Amino acid sequence: MASRARVRAPELVGAGGWLNTGGKELTLADFRGKITVLDFWTFCCINCLHVLDELRELEERHRDTVVIVGVHSPKFVHEADHQAVVDAVARYEVHHPVLDDPELATWKQYAVRAWPTLVVIDPEGYVVAQHAGEGHAHAIARLVAELEAEHAAKGTLRRGDGPYVAPEPSTDDLKFPGKALRLPNGHFLVADSGHHSLVELAEDGETVVRRIGDGQRGLVDGTSPRFSEPQGLALLPAGGDHDVIVADTVNHALRGVRLADGSVTTLAGTGRQWWQGSATEGPAREVDLSSPWDVAWFDGRVWIAMAGVHQLWAYDPATGTVGVAAGTTNEGLVDGPAAEAWFAQPSGLAVSADGGTLWVADSETSALRFVSRETDGTTTVRTAVGTGLFDFGHRDGAAEQALLQHPLGVTVLPDGSVAVSDTYNHALRRFDPASGEVTTLATDLREPSGAVLVDDDIVVVESARHRLTRLRLPEEAVRVESVAHRTRRAATEVAPGALRLDVVFEAPSGQKLDERYGPSTRLLVSATPPELLLSGAGADSDLSRELVLSDAVAEGVLHVSAMAASCDDDPEIEYPACHVHQQDWGVPVKLVADGVRRLPLVLAGME
């Protein structure tokens, strides 16, 4: 077995304390003898949610030797609230101990730079691997097998149950509902995400009429269907085989529902997550999707907020095809022609009354965006509210200076204005295109994720209160004290001029980079503001690059996206298994004369 670099693991410290331990405070000593995987995550991050799902099989298969520890490290102010972390752990069915680290103390001790990051600690308390981004579960599984054998032989492996203590189960009719829509009969159909099902409620918004789905996570069609954390819902035009389309988020699929008998059919997606290099159009049942979060009927097709790849896609029921409609997969806020625009976890969609505008809640940029057709037939993306990935808050007034905080839903109001479910501000906000003003309609809502108009009222999905809440649309705005925030991560001090960027990638044991069909790696670099980078922007296959930073820009963000593909390194295997590793970093930088001249980012391996 090859020798492996080992670094003593720092202690686990978090001001919020521990969850899922039955009230016990843990230290690294409690994990001695176990293989420990630290998962640095934050609950706004779609990539972090993907990794939670990637780790479920590993967690179950190696339950007696492996302990996964979630280290919750917030991006948004709301995510530093302890109750919000408690809710998120329940919402996403996290079945391992979680350390609430609102001040990023452990994040800093482990020199983490990105969400998500996985750190593997051996049974003797040494760090032996670090991985950033998605697609590493197979590599960690292989490493775990090696560590089990090594430490069983040494007598340093301790088998048995870990410290996880399950919380009390929920008894509410709804559990973290996502979106809702009003049915033609006046009832509400709700995506009951936490119960992996759909629920039809009577006109009072409380009485359960029926449940579609048995409450178990799965991808099953027919009259006894299963879903996995469904979110968005949309009514389809009359005359088709299905009445409602569902964004079945964790199944990476679109499902069709026939209301007459509650039968469900998978319309798009394979159940597998889309990765770089996968098809971007084609027969809908043959194309992979990635965390579809909302759906809306727009421009003759079902448009999809594809949160997992920062794009908008569209499904055409007439042809049975699906494909990219807007966005590049780069995460950020860039307007322009649809094919060149950047989004960041689009999570809510709504169509204007005249059908000409698609409003988008772009959650990670805390922005309200919109898509429209130009007179020449082209499609353009523009921003109404929001400035970028790291600026957020609760500030009303002129749209160009107004701030939101991770909105998940949009609803078009009768006067043409747009209600925004401003999720992490616990508020319902309003943008008026006519005046260009942003106001607050209601506060004290708990993580609103969507809203439905009912006559002169608006029914809000209060996801973290597990209910629908009916409000009278106010004639006057609520006055709220303005507050602005930036992401809490400390900036890396770099020197102006030449900066070497190195993305560290080591293929997992028994694998090699896959060069059969061309370069197996890809590196994309950009900056906010763009003037920060004098040279070095763009895409190439080399994971190292010389950048040149302007001395006229005091601070900014380097956006780095890296991908590497590795395959089994055994000539006897006719069809080797291949895996994609990928991560996006947004690295805040501050330019100072004595700053560093090399920036290492670990995709997989040890620096």
Tab-separated table of N, CA and C in Angstrom, residues 22-151:
chain	number	residue	atom	x	y	z
A	22	GLY	N	-28.128	13.478	20.678
A	22	GLY	CA	-28.858	13.316	21.925
A	22	GLY	C	-28.425	14.296	22.993
A	23	GLY	N	-27.870	15.452	22.571
A	23	GLY	CA	-27.447	16.483	23.512
A	23	GLY	C	-26.009	16.365	23.965
A	24	LYS	N	-25.283	15.353	23.493
A	24	LYS	CA	-23.898	15.174	23.910
A	24	LYS	C	-22.965	16.048	23.089
A	25	GLU	N	-22.014	16.698	23.754
A	25	GLU	CA	-20.976	17.470	23.078
A	25	GLU	C	-19.817	16.524	22.748
A	26	LEU	N	-19.368	16.552	21.516
A	26	LEU	CA	-18.347	15.620	21.057
A	26	LEU	C	-17.013	16.326	20.814
A	27	THR	N	-15.943	15.557	20.866
A	27	THR	CA	-14.615	16.026	20.484
A	27	THR	C	-14.001	14.977	19.565
A	28	LEU	N	-12.850	15.288	18.971
A	28	LEU	CA	-12.190	14.327	18.090
A	28	LEU	C	-11.900	13.017	18.807
A	29	ALA	N	-11.664	13.078	20.105
A	29	ALA	CA	-11.373	11.858	20.859
A	29	ALA	C	-12.510	10.848	20.783
A	30	ASP	N	-13.747	11.359	20.622
A	30	ASP	CA	-14.897	10.457	20.533
A	30	ASP	C	-14.895	9.657	19.229
A	31	PHE	N	-14.115	10.103	18.238
A	31	PHE	CA	-14.095	9.420	16.951
A	31	PHE	C	-12.835	8.562	16.779
A	32	ARG	N	-11.980	8.510	17.793
A	32	ARG	CA	-10.763	7.716	17.701
A	32	ARG	C	-11.134	6.255	17.460
A	33	GLY	N	-10.444	5.629	16.519
A	33	GLY	CA	-10.739	4.252	16.143
A	33	GLY	C	-11.714	4.144	14.984
A	34	LYS	N	-12.354	5.256	14.618
A	34	LYS	CA	-13.268	5.295	13.480
A	34	LYS	C	-12.628	6.059	12.322
A	35	ILE	N	-13.067	5.761	11.119
A	35	ILE	CA	-12.733	6.585	9.958
A	35	ILE	C	-13.752	7.709	9.926
A	36	THR	N	-13.291	8.938	10.020
A	36	THR	CA	-14.192	10.082	10.124
A	36	THR	C	-14.147	10.901	8.835
A	37	VAL	N	-15.310	11.203	8.314
A	37	VAL	CA	-15.422	12.057	7.123
A	37	VAL	C	-16.114	13.337	7.538
A	38	LEU	N	-15.389	14.452	7.492
A	38	LEU	CA	-15.985	15.756	7.772
A	38	LEU	C	-16.583	16.304	6.491
A	39	ASP	N	-17.839	16.681	6.553
A	39	ASP	CA	-18.537	17.262	5.408
A	39	ASP	C	-18.821	18.729	5.720
A	40	PHE	N	-18.008	19.628	5.167
A	40	PHE	CA	-18.222	21.068	5.348
A	40	PHE	C	-19.296	21.495	4.358
A	41	TRP	N	-20.455	21.917	4.891
A	41	TRP	CA	-21.609	22.215	4.043
A	41	TRP	C	-22.341	23.425	4.585
A	42	THR	N	-23.223	23.957	3.754
A	42	THR	CA	-24.172	24.969	4.194
A	42	THR	C	-25.467	24.727	3.445
A	43	PHE	N	-26.602	24.941	4.083
A	43	PHE	CA	-27.838	24.389	3.537
A	43	PHE	C	-28.399	25.148	2.346
A	44	CYS	N	-27.830	26.323	1.997
A	44	CYS	CA	-28.273	27.005	0.781
A	44	CYS	C	-27.677	26.380	-0.469
A	45	CYS	N	-26.613	25.619	-0.319
A	45	CYS	CA	-25.729	25.210	-1.419
A	45	CYS	C	-26.225	23.929	-2.079
A	46	ILE	N	-26.603	24.017	-3.355
A	46	ILE	CA	-27.143	22.847	-4.039
A	46	ILE	C	-26.096	21.758	-4.172
A	47	ASN	N	-24.833	22.132	-4.358
A	47	ASN	CA	-23.771	21.128	-4.456
A	47	ASN	C	-23.625	20.383	-3.134
A	48	CYS	N	-23.810	21.109	-2.017
A	48	CYS	CA	-23.763	20.460	-0.702
A	48	CYS	C	-24.889	19.443	-0.551
A	49	LEU	N	-26.064	19.783	-1.073
A	49	LEU	CA	-27.186	18.848	-0.998
A	49	LEU	C	-26.920	17.622	-1.858
A	50	HIS	N	-26.274	17.828	-3.014
A	50	HIS	CA	-25.902	16.679	-3.837
A	50	HIS	C	-24.969	15.746	-3.066
A	51	VAL	N	-23.995	16.325	-2.361
A	51	VAL	CA	-23.023	15.509	-1.630
A	51	VAL	C	-23.689	14.754	-0.483
A	52	LEU	N	-24.665	15.389	0.185
A	52	LEU	CA	-25.416	14.666	1.213
A	52	LEU	C	-26.002	13.379	0.642
A	53	ASP	N	-26.535	13.462	-0.564
A	53	ASP	CA	-27.121	12.274	-1.196
A	53	ASP	C	-26.040	11.297	-1.644
A	54	GLU	N	-24.906	11.818	-2.125
A	54	GLU	CA	-23.815	10.936	-2.531
A	54	GLU	C	-23.307	10.091	-1.362
A	55	LEU	N	-23.333	10.672	-0.165
A	55	LEU	CA	-22.741	10.007	0.999
A	55	LEU	C	-23.669	8.992	1.661
A	56	ARG	N	-24.951	8.982	1.274
A	56	ARG	CA	-25.902	8.111	1.979
A	56	ARG	C	-25.505	6.631	1.881
A	57	GLU	N	-25.101	6.178	0.689
A	57	GLU	CA	-24.743	4.762	0.524
A	57	GLU	C	-23.492	4.426	1.327
A	58	LEU	N	-22.480	5.308	1.270
A	58	LEU	CA	-21.262	5.085	2.043
A	58	LEU	C	-21.575	4.994	3.533
A	59	GLU	N	-22.444	5.893	3.981
A	59	GLU	CA	-22.813	5.957	5.396
A	59	GLU	C	-23.489	4.669	5.845
A	60	GLU	N	-24.333	4.113	4.986
A	60	GLU	CA	-25.055	2.898	5.347
A	60	GLU	C	-24.147	1.671	5.256
A	61	ARG	N	-23.346	1.593	4.205
A	61	ARG	CA	-22.524	0.406	3.965
A	61	ARG	C	-21.422	0.242	5.009
A	62	HIS	N	-20.882	1.352	5.507
A	62	HIS	CA	-19.763	1.290	6.448
A	62	HIS	C	-20.165	1.855	7.814
A	63	ARG	N	-21.387	1.588	8.204
A	63	ARG	CA	-21.918	2.203	9.427
A	63	ARG	C	-21.112	1.834	10.674
A	64	ASP	N	-20.474	0.653	10.691
A	64	ASP	CA	-19.764	0.233	11.902
A	64	ASP	C	-18.306	0.696	11.940
A	65	THR	N	-17.818	1.305	10.841
A	65	THR	CA	-16.424	1.767	10.831
A	65	THR	C	-16.275	3.241	10.488
A	66	VAL	N	-17.285	3.829	9.877
A	66	VAL	CA	-17.202	5.214	9.385
A	66	VAL	C	-18.199	6.091	10.129
A	67	VAL	N	-17.748	7.274	10.523
A	67	VAL	CA	-18.637	8.294	11.072
A	67	VAL	C	-18.542	9.526	10.174
A	68	ILE	N	-19.651	9.921	9.606
A	68	ILE	CA	-19.702	11.177	8.860
A	68	ILE	C	-20.129	12.271	9.825
A	69	VAL	N	-19.415	13.374	9.812
A	69	VAL	CA	-19.716	14.521	10.671
A	69	VAL	C	-19.965	15.725	9.777
A	70	GLY	N	-21.161	16.246	9.799
A	70	GLY	CA	-21.440	17.475	9.079
A	70	GLY	C	-20.919	18.670	9.871
A	71	VAL	N	-20.157	19.527	9.212
A	71	VAL	CA	-19.709	20.776	9.842
A	71	VAL	C	-20.428	21.900	9.119
A	72	HIS	N	-21.498	22.416	9.735
A	72	HIS	CA	-22.298	23.424	9.053
A	72	HIS	C	-21.602	24.775	9.131
A	73	SER	N	-21.260	25.313	7.962
A	73	SER	CA	-20.440	26.521	7.845
A	73	SER	C	-21.191	27.527	6.979
A	74	PRO	N	-21.843	28.538	7.572
A	74	PRO	CA	-22.824	29.356	6.843
A	74	PRO	C	-22.219	30.324	5.839
A	75	LYS	N	-22.971	30.534	4.756
A	75	LYS	CA	-22.684	31.621	3.819
A	75	LYS	C	-23.551	32.825	4.159
A	76	PHE	N	-24.871	32.616	4.243
A	76	PHE	CA	-25.812	33.697	4.508
A	76	PHE	C	-26.001	33.897	6.013
A	77	VAL	N	-26.395	35.108	6.401
A	77	VAL	CA	-26.637	35.424	7.807
A	77	VAL	C	-27.683	34.485	8.400
A	78	HIS	N	-28.739	34.218	7.655
A	78	HIS	CA	-29.798	33.332	8.145
A	78	HIS	C	-29.251	31.951	8.490
A	79	GLU	N	-28.252	31.494	7.750
A	79	GLU	CA	-27.716	30.153	7.980
A	79	GLU	C	-26.893	30.069	9.261
A	80	ALA	N	-26.579	31.216	9.865
A	80	ALA	CA	-25.882	31.223	11.152
A	80	ALA	C	-26.851	31.110	12.325
A	81	ASP	N	-28.154	31.158	12.045
A	81	ASP	CA	-29.170	31.005	13.086
A	81	ASP	C	-29.296	29.522	13.445
A	82	HIS	N	-29.158	29.215	14.720
A	82	HIS	CA	-29.114	27.816	15.137
A	82	HIS	C	-30.392	27.068	14.776
A	83	GLN	N	-31.550	27.697	14.964
A	83	GLN	CA	-32.799	27.009	14.656
A	83	GLN	C	-32.896	26.699	13.171
A	84	ALA	N	-32.340	27.581	12.354
A	84	ALA	CA	-32.349	27.320	10.912
A	84	ALA	C	-31.514	26.091	10.583
A	85	VAL	N	-30.412	25.897	11.293
A	85	VAL	CA	-29.585	24.709	11.079
A	85	VAL	C	-30.336	23.461	11.549
A	86	VAL	N	-31.008	23.562	12.699
A	86	VAL	CA	-31.831	22.452	13.189
A	86	VAL	C	-32.860	22.063	12.132
A	87	ASP	N	-33.523	23.073	11.559
A	87	ASP	CA	-34.524	22.815	10.523
A	87	ASP	C	-33.898	22.142	9.299
A	88	ALA	N	-32.741	22.639	8.888
A	88	ALA	CA	-32.103	22.095	7.687
A	88	ALA	C	-31.696	20.641	7.878
A	89	VAL	N	-31.202	20.300	9.057
A	89	VAL	CA	-30.804	18.923	9.341
A	89	VAL	C	-32.018	17.992	9.253
A	90	ALA	N	-33.164	18.476	9.737
A	90	ALA	CA	-34.393	17.684	9.629
A	90	ALA	C	-34.912	17.664	8.191
A	91	ARG	N	-34.858	18.800	7.515
A	91	ARG	CA	-35.389	18.927	6.152
A	91	ARG	C	-34.693	17.949	5.205
A	92	TYR	N	-33.371	17.856	5.318
A	92	TYR	CA	-32.609	17.060	4.362
A	92	TYR	C	-32.241	15.677	4.902
A	93	GLU	N	-32.896	15.278	5.989
A	93	GLU	CA	-32.752	13.927	6.531
A	93	GLU	C	-31.279	13.563	6.717
A	94	VAL	N	-30.587	14.427	7.443
A	94	VAL	CA	-29.177	14.198	7.749
A	94	VAL	C	-29.097	13.215	8.911
A	95	HIS	N	-28.551	12.043	8.654
A	95	HIS	CA	-28.532	10.968	9.648
A	95	HIS	C	-27.131	10.757	10.219
A	96	HIS	N	-26.488	11.844	10.577
A	96	HIS	CA	-25.191	11.760	11.251
A	96	HIS	C	-25.016	13.003	12.118
A	97	PRO	N	-24.044	13.019	13.023
A	97	PRO	CA	-23.830	14.199	13.871
A	97	PRO	C	-23.492	15.425	13.033
A	98	VAL	N	-23.959	16.569	13.482
A	98	VAL	CA	-23.678	17.832	12.798
A	98	VAL	C	-23.164	18.838	13.818
A	99	LEU	N	-22.030	19.454	13.517
A	99	LEU	CA	-21.476	20.531	14.330
A	99	LEU	C	-21.919	21.856	13.722
A	100	ASP	N	-22.589	22.682	14.508
A	100	ASP	CA	-23.038	24.003	14.059
A	100	ASP	C	-21.905	24.993	14.325
A	101	ASP	N	-21.281	25.480	13.237
A	101	ASP	CA	-20.090	26.337	13.330
A	101	ASP	C	-20.380	27.707	12.717
A	102	PRO	N	-21.231	28.541	13.385
A	102	PRO	CA	-21.663	29.799	12.776
A	102	PRO	C	-20.540	30.805	12.571
A	103	GLU	N	-19.460	30.691	13.317
A	103	GLU	CA	-18.350	31.635	13.204
A	103	GLU	C	-17.218	31.104	12.332
A	104	LEU	N	-17.454	29.963	11.676
A	104	LEU	CA	-16.485	29.354	10.756
A	104	LEU	C	-15.157	29.025	11.432
A	105	ALA	N	-15.201	28.686	12.713
A	105	ALA	CA	-13.961	28.389	13.445
A	105	ALA	C	-13.291	27.125	12.913
A	106	THR	N	-14.050	26.045	12.778
A	106	THR	CA	-13.470	24.796	12.281
A	106	THR	C	-13.146	24.899	10.800
A	107	TRP	N	-13.975	25.585	10.050
A	107	TRP	CA	-13.699	25.874	8.628
A	107	TRP	C	-12.299	26.472	8.479
A	108	LYS	N	-11.975	27.456	9.306
A	108	LYS	CA	-10.667	28.120	9.219
A	108	LYS	C	-9.553	27.187	9.661
A	109	GLN	N	-9.766	26.390	10.707
A	109	GLN	CA	-8.740	25.485	11.195
A	109	GLN	C	-8.345	24.444	10.142
A	110	TYR	N	-9.307	24.051	9.319
A	110	TYR	CA	-9.031	23.074	8.271
A	110	TYR	C	-8.709	23.725	6.929
A	111	ALA	N	-8.594	25.077	6.916
A	111	ALA	CA	-8.236	25.833	5.704
A	111	ALA	C	-9.159	25.509	4.533
A	112	VAL	N	-10.467	25.409	4.834
A	112	VAL	CA	-11.452	25.117	3.789
A	112	VAL	C	-11.711	26.379	2.977
A	113	ARG	N	-11.890	26.227	1.662
A	113	ARG	CA	-12.119	27.369	0.785
A	113	ARG	C	-13.448	27.299	0.033
A	114	ALA	N	-14.145	26.176	0.122
A	114	ALA	CA	-15.327	26.041	-0.732
A	114	ALA	C	-16.346	25.118	-0.093
A	115	TRP	N	-17.618	25.370	-0.442
A	115	TRP	CA	-18.710	24.449	-0.120
A	115	TRP	C	-18.983	23.612	-1.365
A	116	PRO	N	-19.127	22.323	-1.264
A	116	PRO	CA	-18.816	21.482	-0.109
A	116	PRO	C	-17.350	21.044	-0.151
A	117	THR	N	-16.804	20.720	1.003
A	117	THR	CA	-15.474	20.134	1.103
A	117	THR	C	-15.542	18.932	2.046
A	118	LEU	N	-14.905	17.840	1.644
A	118	LEU	CA	-14.866	16.619	2.440
A	118	LEU	C	-13.432	16.370	2.906
A	119	VAL	N	-13.274	16.102	4.189
A	119	VAL	CA	-11.964	15.816	4.775
A	119	VAL	C	-12.042	14.445	5.445
A	120	VAL	N	-11.094	13.563	5.124
A	120	VAL	CA	-11.072	12.212	5.692
A	120	VAL	C	-10.000	12.142	6.783
A	121	ILE	N	-10.399	11.679	7.970
A	121	ILE	CA	-9.497	11.532	9.118
A	121	ILE	C	-9.392	10.045	9.452
A	122	ASP	N	-8.167	9.547	9.597
A	122	ASP	CA	-8.007	8.114	9.848
A	122	ASP	C	-8.271	7.790	11.326
A	123	PRO	N	-8.330	6.508	11.692
A	123	PRO	CA	-8.685	6.136	13.072
A	123	PRO	C	-7.715	6.626	14.140
A	124	GLU	N	-6.523	7.072	13.728
A	124	GLU	CA	-5.562	7.590	14.689
A	124	GLU	C	-5.590	9.112	14.797
A	125	GLY	N	-6.542	9.737	14.065
A	125	GLY	CA	-6.720	11.180	14.204
A	125	GLY	C	-5.907	12.012	13.248
A	126	TYR	N	-5.490	11.454	12.103
A	126	TYR	CA	-4.721	12.195	11.112
A	126	TYR	C	-5.559	12.444	9.855
A	127	VAL	N	-5.426	13.642	9.284
A	127	VAL	CA	-6.069	13.957	8.007
A	127	VAL	C	-5.304	13.235	6.909
A	128	VAL	N	-6.022	12.480	6.077
A	128	VAL	CA	-5.357	11.718	5.017
A	128	VAL	C	-5.855	12.086	3.624
A	129	ALA	N	-6.934	12.874	3.522
A	129	ALA	CA	-7.429	13.265	2.196
A	129	ALA	C	-8.364	14.455	2.329
A	130	GLN	N	-8.426	15.245	1.262
A	130	GLN	CA	-9.367	16.356	1.186
A	130	GLN	C	-9.924	16.413	-0.234
A	131	HIS	N	-11.221	16.644	-0.339
A	131	HIS	CA	-11.893	16.706	-1.634
A	131	HIS	C	-12.853	17.892	-1.617
A	132	ALA	N	-12.837	18.684	-2.671
A	132	ALA	CA	-13.786	19.788	-2.800
A	132	ALA	C	-14.760	19.479	-3.923
A	133	GLY	N	-16.022	19.821	-3.723
A	133	GLY	CA	-17.015	19.660	-4.777
A	133	GLY	C	-17.709	18.315	-4.749
A	134	GLU	N	-18.232	17.939	-5.918
A	134	GLU	CA	-19.045	16.736	-6.057
A	134	GLU	C	-18.276	15.621	-6.766
A	135	GLY	N	-18.848	14.417	-6.684
A	135	GLY	CA	-18.336	13.304	-7.472
A	135	GLY	C	-17.230	12.511	-6.811
A	136	HIS	N	-17.031	12.671	-5.508
A	136	HIS	CA	-15.905	12.014	-4.838
A	136	HIS	C	-16.306	10.783	-4.022
A	137	ALA	N	-17.573	10.421	-4.006
A	137	ALA	CA	-18.014	9.337	-3.132
A	137	ALA	C	-17.296	8.028	-3.439
A	138	HIS	N	-17.062	7.744	-4.725
A	138	HIS	CA	-16.383	6.502	-5.093
A	138	HIS	C	-14.946	6.511	-4.603
A	139	ALA	N	-14.277	7.674	-4.686
A	139	ALA	CA	-12.887	7.773	-4.239
A	139	ALA	C	-12.801	7.589	-2.727
A	140	ILE	N	-13.743	8.182	-2.004
A	140	ILE	CA	-13.731	8.041	-0.546
A	140	ILE	C	-14.057	6.602	-0.152
A	141	ALA	N	-14.971	5.960	-0.884
A	141	ALA	CA	-15.288	4.559	-0.590
A	141	ALA	C	-14.051	3.679	-0.759
A	142	ARG	N	-13.278	3.933	-1.803
A	142	ARG	CA	-12.054	3.165	-2.027
A	142	ARG	C	-11.041	3.415	-0.902
A	143	LEU	N	-10.916	4.684	-0.496
A	143	LEU	CA	-10.001	5.034	0.581
A	143	LEU	C	-10.443	4.395	1.898
A	144	VAL	N	-11.747	4.394	2.144
A	144	VAL	CA	-12.274	3.779	3.361
A	144	VAL	C	-11.907	2.298	3.408
A	145	ALA	N	-12.039	1.605	2.279
A	145	ALA	CA	-11.697	0.179	2.244
A	145	ALA	C	-10.220	-0.022	2.581
A	146	GLU	N	-9.347	0.843	2.057
A	146	GLU	CA	-7.924	0.742	2.356
A	146	GLU	C	-7.651	1.007	3.837
A	147	LEU	N	-8.311	2.030	4.370
A	147	LEU	CA	-8.099	2.376	5.776
A	147	LEU	C	-8.628	1.285	6.703
A	148	GLU	N	-9.760	0.679	6.336
A	148	GLU	CA	-10.280	-0.424	7.146
A	148	GLU	C	-9.276	-1.558	7.231
A	149	ALA	N	-8.718	-1.923	6.072
A	149	ALA	CA	-7.754	-3.029	6.058
A	149	ALA	C	-6.488	-2.666	6.832
A	150	GLU	N	-5.989	-1.454	6.607
A	150	GLU	CA	-4.749	-1.014	7.256
A	150	GLU	C	-4.882	-0.977	8.769
A	151	HIS	N	-5.976	-0.401	9.258
A	151	HIS	CA	-6.106	-0.204	10.701
A	151	HIS	C	-6.662	-1.438	11.408
